[in-house]
mmCIF file of C-alpha atoms in Angstrom:
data_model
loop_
_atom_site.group_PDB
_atom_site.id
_atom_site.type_symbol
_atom_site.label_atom_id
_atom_site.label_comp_id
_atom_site.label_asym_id
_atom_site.label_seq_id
_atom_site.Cartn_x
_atom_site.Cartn_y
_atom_site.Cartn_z
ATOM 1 C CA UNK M 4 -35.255 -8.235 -18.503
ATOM 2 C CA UNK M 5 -33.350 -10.060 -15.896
ATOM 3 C CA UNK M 6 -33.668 -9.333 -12.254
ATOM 4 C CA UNK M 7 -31.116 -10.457 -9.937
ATOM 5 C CA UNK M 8 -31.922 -10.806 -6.308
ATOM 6 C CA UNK M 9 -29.315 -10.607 -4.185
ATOM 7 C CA UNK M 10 -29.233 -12.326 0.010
ATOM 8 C CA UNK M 11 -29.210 -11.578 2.518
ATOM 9 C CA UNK M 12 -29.587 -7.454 2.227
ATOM 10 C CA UNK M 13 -27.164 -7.495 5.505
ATOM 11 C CA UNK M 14 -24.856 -9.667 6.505
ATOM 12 C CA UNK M 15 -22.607 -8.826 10.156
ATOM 13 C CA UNK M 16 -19.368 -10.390 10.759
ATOM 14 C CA UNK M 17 -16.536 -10.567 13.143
ATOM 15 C CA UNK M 18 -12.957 -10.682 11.401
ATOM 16 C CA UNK M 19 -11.937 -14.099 10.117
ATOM 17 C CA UNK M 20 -15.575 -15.156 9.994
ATOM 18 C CA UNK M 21 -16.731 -16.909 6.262
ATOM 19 C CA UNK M 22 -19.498 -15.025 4.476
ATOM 20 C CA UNK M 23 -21.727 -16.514 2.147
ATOM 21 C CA UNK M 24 -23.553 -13.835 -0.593
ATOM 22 C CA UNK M 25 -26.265 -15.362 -2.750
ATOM 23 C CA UNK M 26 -27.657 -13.901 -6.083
ATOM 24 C CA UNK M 27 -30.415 -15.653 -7.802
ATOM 25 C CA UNK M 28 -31.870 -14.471 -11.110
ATOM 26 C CA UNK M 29 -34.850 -14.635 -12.761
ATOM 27 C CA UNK M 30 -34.054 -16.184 -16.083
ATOM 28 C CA UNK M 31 -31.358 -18.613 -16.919
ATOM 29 C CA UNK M 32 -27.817 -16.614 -16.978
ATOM 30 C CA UNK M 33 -24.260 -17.555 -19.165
ATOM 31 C CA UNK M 34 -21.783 -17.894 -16.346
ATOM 32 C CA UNK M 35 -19.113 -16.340 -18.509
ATOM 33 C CA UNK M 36 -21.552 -13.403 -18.295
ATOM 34 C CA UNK M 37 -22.017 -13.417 -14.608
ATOM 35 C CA UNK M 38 -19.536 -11.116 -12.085
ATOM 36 C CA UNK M 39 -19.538 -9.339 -8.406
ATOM 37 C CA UNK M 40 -18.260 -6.003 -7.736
ATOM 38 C CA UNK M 41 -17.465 -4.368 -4.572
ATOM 39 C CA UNK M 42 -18.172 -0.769 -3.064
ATOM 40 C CA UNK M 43 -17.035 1.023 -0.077
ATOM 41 C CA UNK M 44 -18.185 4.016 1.289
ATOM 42 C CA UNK M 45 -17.496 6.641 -0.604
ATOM 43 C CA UNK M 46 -16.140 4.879 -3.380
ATOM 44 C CA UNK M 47 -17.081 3.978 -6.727
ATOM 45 C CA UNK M 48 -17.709 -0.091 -7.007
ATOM 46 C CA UNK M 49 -14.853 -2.254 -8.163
ATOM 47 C CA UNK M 50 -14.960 -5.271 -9.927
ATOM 48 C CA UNK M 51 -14.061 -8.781 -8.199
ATOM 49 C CA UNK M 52 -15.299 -11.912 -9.732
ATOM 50 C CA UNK M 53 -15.571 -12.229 -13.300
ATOM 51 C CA UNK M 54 -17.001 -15.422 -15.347
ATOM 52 C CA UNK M 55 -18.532 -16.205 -12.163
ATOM 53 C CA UNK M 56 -15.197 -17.348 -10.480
ATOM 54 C CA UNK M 57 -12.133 -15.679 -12.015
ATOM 55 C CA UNK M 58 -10.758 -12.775 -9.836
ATOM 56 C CA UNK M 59 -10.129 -9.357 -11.224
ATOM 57 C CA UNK M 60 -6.579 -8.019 -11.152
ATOM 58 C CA UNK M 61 -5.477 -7.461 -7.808
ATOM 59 C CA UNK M 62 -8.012 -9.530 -5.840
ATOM 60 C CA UNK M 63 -7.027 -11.781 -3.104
ATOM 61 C CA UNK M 64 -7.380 -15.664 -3.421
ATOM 62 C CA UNK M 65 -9.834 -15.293 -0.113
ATOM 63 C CA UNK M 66 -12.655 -14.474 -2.489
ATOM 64 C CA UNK M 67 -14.240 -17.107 -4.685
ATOM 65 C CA UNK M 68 -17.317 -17.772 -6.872
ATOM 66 C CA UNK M 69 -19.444 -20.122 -8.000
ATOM 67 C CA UNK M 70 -22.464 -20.929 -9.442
ATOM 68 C CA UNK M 71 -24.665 -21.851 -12.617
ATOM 69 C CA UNK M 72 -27.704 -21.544 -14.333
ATOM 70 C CA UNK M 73 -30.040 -19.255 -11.876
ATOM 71 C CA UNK M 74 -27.972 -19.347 -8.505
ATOM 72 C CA UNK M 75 -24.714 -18.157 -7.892
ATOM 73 C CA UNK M 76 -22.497 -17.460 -4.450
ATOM 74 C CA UNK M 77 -19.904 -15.209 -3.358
ATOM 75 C CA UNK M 78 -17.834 -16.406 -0.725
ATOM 76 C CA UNK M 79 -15.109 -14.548 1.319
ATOM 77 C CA UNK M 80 -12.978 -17.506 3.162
ATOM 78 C CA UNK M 81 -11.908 -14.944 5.792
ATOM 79 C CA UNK M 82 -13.550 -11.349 6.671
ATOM 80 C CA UNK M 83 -11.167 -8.928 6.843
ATOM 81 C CA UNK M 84 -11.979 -5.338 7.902
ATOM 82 C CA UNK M 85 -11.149 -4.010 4.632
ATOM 83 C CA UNK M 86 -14.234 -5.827 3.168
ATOM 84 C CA UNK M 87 -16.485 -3.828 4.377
ATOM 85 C CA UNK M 88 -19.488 -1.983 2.291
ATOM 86 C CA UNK M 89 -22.181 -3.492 -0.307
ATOM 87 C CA UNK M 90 -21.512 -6.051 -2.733
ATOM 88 C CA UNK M 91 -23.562 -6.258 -5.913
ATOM 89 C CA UNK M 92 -24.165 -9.217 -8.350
ATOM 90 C CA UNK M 93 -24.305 -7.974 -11.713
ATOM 91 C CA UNK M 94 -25.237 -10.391 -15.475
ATOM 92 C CA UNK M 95 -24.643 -9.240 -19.077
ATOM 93 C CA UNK M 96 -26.821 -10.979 -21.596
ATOM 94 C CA UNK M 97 -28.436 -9.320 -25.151
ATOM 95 C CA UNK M 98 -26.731 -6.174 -24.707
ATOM 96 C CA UNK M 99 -28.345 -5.815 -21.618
ATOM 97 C CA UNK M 100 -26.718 -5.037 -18.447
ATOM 98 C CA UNK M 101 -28.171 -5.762 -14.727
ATOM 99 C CA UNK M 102 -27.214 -5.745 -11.006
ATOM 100 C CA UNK M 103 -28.896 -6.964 -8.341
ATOM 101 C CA UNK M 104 -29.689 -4.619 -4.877
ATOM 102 C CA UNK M 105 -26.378 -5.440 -3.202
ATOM 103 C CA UNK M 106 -25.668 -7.030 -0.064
ATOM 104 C CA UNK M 107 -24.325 -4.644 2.543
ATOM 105 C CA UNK M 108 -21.222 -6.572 4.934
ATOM 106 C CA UNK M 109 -20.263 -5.117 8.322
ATOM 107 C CA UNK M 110 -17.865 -5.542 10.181
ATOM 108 C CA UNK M 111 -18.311 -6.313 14.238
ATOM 109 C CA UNK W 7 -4.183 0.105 -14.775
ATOM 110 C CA UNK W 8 -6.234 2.384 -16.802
ATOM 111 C CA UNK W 9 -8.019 5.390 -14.988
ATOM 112 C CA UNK W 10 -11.503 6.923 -16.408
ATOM 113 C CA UNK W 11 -11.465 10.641 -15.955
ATOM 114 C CA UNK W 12 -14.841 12.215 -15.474
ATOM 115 C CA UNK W 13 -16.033 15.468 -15.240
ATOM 116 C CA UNK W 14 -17.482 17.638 -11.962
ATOM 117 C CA UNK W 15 -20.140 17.537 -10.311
ATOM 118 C CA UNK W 16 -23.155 19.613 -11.577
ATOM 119 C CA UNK W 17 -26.372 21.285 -10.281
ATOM 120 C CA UNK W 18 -29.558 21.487 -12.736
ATOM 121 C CA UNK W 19 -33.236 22.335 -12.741
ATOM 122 C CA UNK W 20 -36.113 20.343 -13.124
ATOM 123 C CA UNK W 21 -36.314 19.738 -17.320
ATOM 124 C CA UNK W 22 -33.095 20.616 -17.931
ATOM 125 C CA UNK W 23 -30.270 18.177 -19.210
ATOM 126 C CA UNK W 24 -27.170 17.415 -18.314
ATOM 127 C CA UNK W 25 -23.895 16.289 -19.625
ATOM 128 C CA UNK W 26 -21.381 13.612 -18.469
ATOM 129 C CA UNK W 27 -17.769 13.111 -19.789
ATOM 130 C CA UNK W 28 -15.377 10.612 -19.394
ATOM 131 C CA UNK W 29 -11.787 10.485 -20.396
ATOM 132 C CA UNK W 30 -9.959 7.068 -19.917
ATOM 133 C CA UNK W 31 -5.590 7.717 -19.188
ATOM 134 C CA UNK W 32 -4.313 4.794 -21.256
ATOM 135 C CA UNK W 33 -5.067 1.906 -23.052
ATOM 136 C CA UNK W 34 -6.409 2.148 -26.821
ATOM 137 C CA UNK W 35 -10.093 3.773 -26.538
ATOM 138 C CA UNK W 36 -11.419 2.008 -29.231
ATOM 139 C CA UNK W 37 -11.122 -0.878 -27.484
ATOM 140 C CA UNK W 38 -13.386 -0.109 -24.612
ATOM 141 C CA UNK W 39 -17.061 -0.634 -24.804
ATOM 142 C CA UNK W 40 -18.118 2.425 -21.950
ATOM 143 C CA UNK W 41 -21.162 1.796 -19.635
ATOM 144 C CA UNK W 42 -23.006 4.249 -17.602
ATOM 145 C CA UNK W 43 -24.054 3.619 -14.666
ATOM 146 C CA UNK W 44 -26.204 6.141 -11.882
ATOM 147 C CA UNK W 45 -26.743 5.372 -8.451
ATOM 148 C CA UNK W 46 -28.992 7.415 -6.273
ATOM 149 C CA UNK W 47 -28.696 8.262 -2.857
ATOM 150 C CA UNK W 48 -28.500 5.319 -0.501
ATOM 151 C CA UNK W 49 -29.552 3.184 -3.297
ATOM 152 C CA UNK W 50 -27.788 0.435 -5.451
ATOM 153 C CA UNK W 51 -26.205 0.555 -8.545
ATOM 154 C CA UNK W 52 -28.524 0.884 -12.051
ATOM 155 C CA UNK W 53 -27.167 0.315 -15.613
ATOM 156 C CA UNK W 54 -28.266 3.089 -18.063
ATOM 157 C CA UNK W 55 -26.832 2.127 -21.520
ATOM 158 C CA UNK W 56 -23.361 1.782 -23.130
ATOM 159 C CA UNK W 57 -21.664 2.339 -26.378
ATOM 160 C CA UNK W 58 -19.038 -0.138 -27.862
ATOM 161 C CA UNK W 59 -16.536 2.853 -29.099
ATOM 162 C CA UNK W 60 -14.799 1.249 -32.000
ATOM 163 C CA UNK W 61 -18.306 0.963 -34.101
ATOM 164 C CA UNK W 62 -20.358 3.307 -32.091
ATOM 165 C CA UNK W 63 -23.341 1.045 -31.073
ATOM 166 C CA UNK W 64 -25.345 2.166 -28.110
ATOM 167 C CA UNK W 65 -27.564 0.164 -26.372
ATOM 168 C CA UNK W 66 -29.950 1.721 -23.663
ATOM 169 C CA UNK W 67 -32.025 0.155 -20.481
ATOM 170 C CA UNK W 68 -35.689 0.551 -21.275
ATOM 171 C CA UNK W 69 -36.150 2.592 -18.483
ATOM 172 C CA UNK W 70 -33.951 5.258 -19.910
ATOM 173 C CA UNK W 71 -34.973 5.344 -23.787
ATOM 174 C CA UNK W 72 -35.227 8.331 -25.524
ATOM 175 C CA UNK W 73 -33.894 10.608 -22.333
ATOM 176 C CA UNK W 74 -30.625 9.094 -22.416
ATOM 177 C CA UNK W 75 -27.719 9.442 -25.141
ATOM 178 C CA UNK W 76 -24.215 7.946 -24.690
ATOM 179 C CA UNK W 77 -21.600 8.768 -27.417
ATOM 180 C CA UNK W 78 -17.898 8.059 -27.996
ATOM 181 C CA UNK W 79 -15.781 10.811 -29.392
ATOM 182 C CA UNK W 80 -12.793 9.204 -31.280
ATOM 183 C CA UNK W 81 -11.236 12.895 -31.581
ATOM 184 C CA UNK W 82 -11.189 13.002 -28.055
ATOM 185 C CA UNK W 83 -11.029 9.795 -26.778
ATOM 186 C CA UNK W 84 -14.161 10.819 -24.661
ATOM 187 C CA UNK W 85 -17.163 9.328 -24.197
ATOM 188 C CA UNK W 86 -20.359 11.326 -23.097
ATOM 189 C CA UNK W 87 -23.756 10.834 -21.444
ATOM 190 C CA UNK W 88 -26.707 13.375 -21.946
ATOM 191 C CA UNK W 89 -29.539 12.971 -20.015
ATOM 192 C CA UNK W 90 -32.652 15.056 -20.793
ATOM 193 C CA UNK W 91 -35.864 16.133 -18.968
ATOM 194 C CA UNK W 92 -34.217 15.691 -15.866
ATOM 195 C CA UNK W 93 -36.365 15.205 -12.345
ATOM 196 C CA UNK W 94 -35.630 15.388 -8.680
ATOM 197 C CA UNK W 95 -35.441 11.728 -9.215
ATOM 198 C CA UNK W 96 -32.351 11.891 -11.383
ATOM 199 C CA UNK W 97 -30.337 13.401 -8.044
ATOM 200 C CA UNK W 98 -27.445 10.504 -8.231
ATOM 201 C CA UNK W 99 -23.997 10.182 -8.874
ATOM 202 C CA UNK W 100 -22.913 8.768 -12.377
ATOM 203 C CA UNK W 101 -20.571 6.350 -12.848
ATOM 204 C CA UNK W 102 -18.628 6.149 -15.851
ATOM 205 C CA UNK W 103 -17.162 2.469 -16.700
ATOM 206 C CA UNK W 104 -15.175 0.539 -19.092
ATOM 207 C CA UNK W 105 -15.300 -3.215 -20.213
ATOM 208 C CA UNK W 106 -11.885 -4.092 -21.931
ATOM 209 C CA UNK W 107 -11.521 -6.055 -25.234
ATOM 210 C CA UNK W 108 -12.858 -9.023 -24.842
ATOM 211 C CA UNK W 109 -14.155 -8.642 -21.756
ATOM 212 C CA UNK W 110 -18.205 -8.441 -20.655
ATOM 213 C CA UNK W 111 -17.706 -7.096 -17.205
ATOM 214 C CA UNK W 112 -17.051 -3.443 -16.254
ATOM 215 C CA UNK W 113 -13.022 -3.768 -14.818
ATOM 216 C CA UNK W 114 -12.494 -0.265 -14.904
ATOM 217 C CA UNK W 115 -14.829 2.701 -12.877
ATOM 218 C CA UNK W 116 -14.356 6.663 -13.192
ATOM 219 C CA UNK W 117 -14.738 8.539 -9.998
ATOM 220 C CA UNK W 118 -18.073 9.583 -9.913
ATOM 221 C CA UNK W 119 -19.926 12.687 -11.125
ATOM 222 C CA UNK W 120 -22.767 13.715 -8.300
ATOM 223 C CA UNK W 121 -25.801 15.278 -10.271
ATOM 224 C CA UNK W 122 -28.054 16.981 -8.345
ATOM 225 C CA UNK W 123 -31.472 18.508 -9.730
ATOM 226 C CA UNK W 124 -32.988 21.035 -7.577
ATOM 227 C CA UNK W 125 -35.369 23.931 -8.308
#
C-alpha cells in the first residue's frame, strides 16, 4: 500500500500570502492518478487538482499543481480567506485508493 | 453538477451493522464508479472500498475486508455500504463519492452520514 505524507500538518497565513503544500509518497505514483481535495469545516471535502495539475470544475486559476514520481506540491498563488480548512493529497493506483493526513491552512 | 444523496445519520451498538445509501440526482449511474469514504472525529479522510456500478466490481482497503460490503443497485440507482461488527472506533461520518467516466478522482461528494456507535 501507498502512504502519502502530507507537509507541513499546519500551515498559518495572512491573506494574499503564497502557500506551498507538499505530499510525498512512499512508492512511485502515475501523475494522471495523483489529485488534492479541499475541506472546510463542516463540509464534506471537494475535489481541486486532478492529474496532478488540472483544476476541477469551478476552481480558480490561483491554485496549481505539480509534481512527479514521489513528490508533488500544491500551491495557492494568493490566500484568500475562503481557503481555509485541511487539504488532503490523495493517489489511485491497483484499485487502490489513498490520502494522505491533510494539511490544515489558517487564516491570520 | 451532479448531487449524491445520502441517507441520515444513525446510532448503533457495539456488533451491530449499519447501512449507508447513496442516491446520485443526475447523470447516468452506470457510469459512476462510487467510493466510500469514513472520517472519524478530528481525523483525516480514509478510503474504505468502491464499486464500479456498470459491472459491479468492488474493491475493498485491507483494513476493511470482510466487515465492509459496497453494492450498486441498478433498480434504484443506489449504491450502499454495510458495515458489520461495528466498534466505538467506527464513530465517523461516511462519505459517499463518485468518480465520473473516465475519470480516477472522486469529483463528486454526498453530504455526509454521521455514524455513531455507542452502548
Amino acid at each position: 500500500e501507498i502512504v502519502l505524507t502530507q507537509s507541513p500538518g499546519t500551515l498559518s497565513l495572512s491573506p494574499g500570502e503564497r502557500a506551498t503544500l507538499s505530499c510525498r509518497a512512499s512508492q512511485r505514483v502515475t501523475s494522471a492518478y495523483f489529485a488534492w481535495y479541499h475541506q472546510r469545516p463542516g463540509q464534506a471535502p471537494r475535489l481541486l487538482l486532478y492529474g496532478t495539475s488540472k483544476r476541477a470544475t469551478g476552481i480558480p486559476d490561483r491554485f496549481s499543481g505539480s509534481g512527479s514520481g514521489t513528490d508533488f506540491t500544491l500551491t495557492i498563488s494568493r490566500v484568500e480567506p475562503e481557503d481555509l480548512g485541511v487539504y488532503y493529497c490523495q493517489q489511485y493506483v491497483a484499485s487502490l485508493w489513498t490520502f494522505g493526513q491533510g494539511t490544515k491552512v489558517e487564516i491570520k | 453538477q451532479v448531487q449524491l444523496v445520502q441517507s441520515g445519520a444513525e446510532m448503533k451498538k457495539p456488533g451491530s451493522s449499519v447501512t449507508v445509501s447513496c442516491k446520485p440526482s443526475g447523470g447516468s449511474f452506470d457510469s459512476y464508479t462510487f467510493a466510500w469514504v469514513r472520517q472519524a472525529p478530528g481525523q483525516g479522510l480514509e478510503w474504505m472500498g468502491r464499486i464500479i456500478a456498470i459491472v459491479g466490481i468492488t474493491t475493498y482497503a485491507q483494513k476493511f475486508q470482510g466487515r465492509v460490503t459496497i453494492t450498486a443497485d441498478k433498480s434504484t440507482s443506489t449504491a450502499y455500504m454495510d458495515l458489520e461488527r461495528l466498534t466505538s472506533d467506527d464513530t465517523a461520518t461516511y462519505y459517499c463519492a463518485a468518480a465520473g467516466a473516465n475519470s480516477d478522482s472522486l469529483d463528486f461528494w454526498g453530504q455526509g452520514t454521521l455514524v455513531t456507535v455507542s452502548s
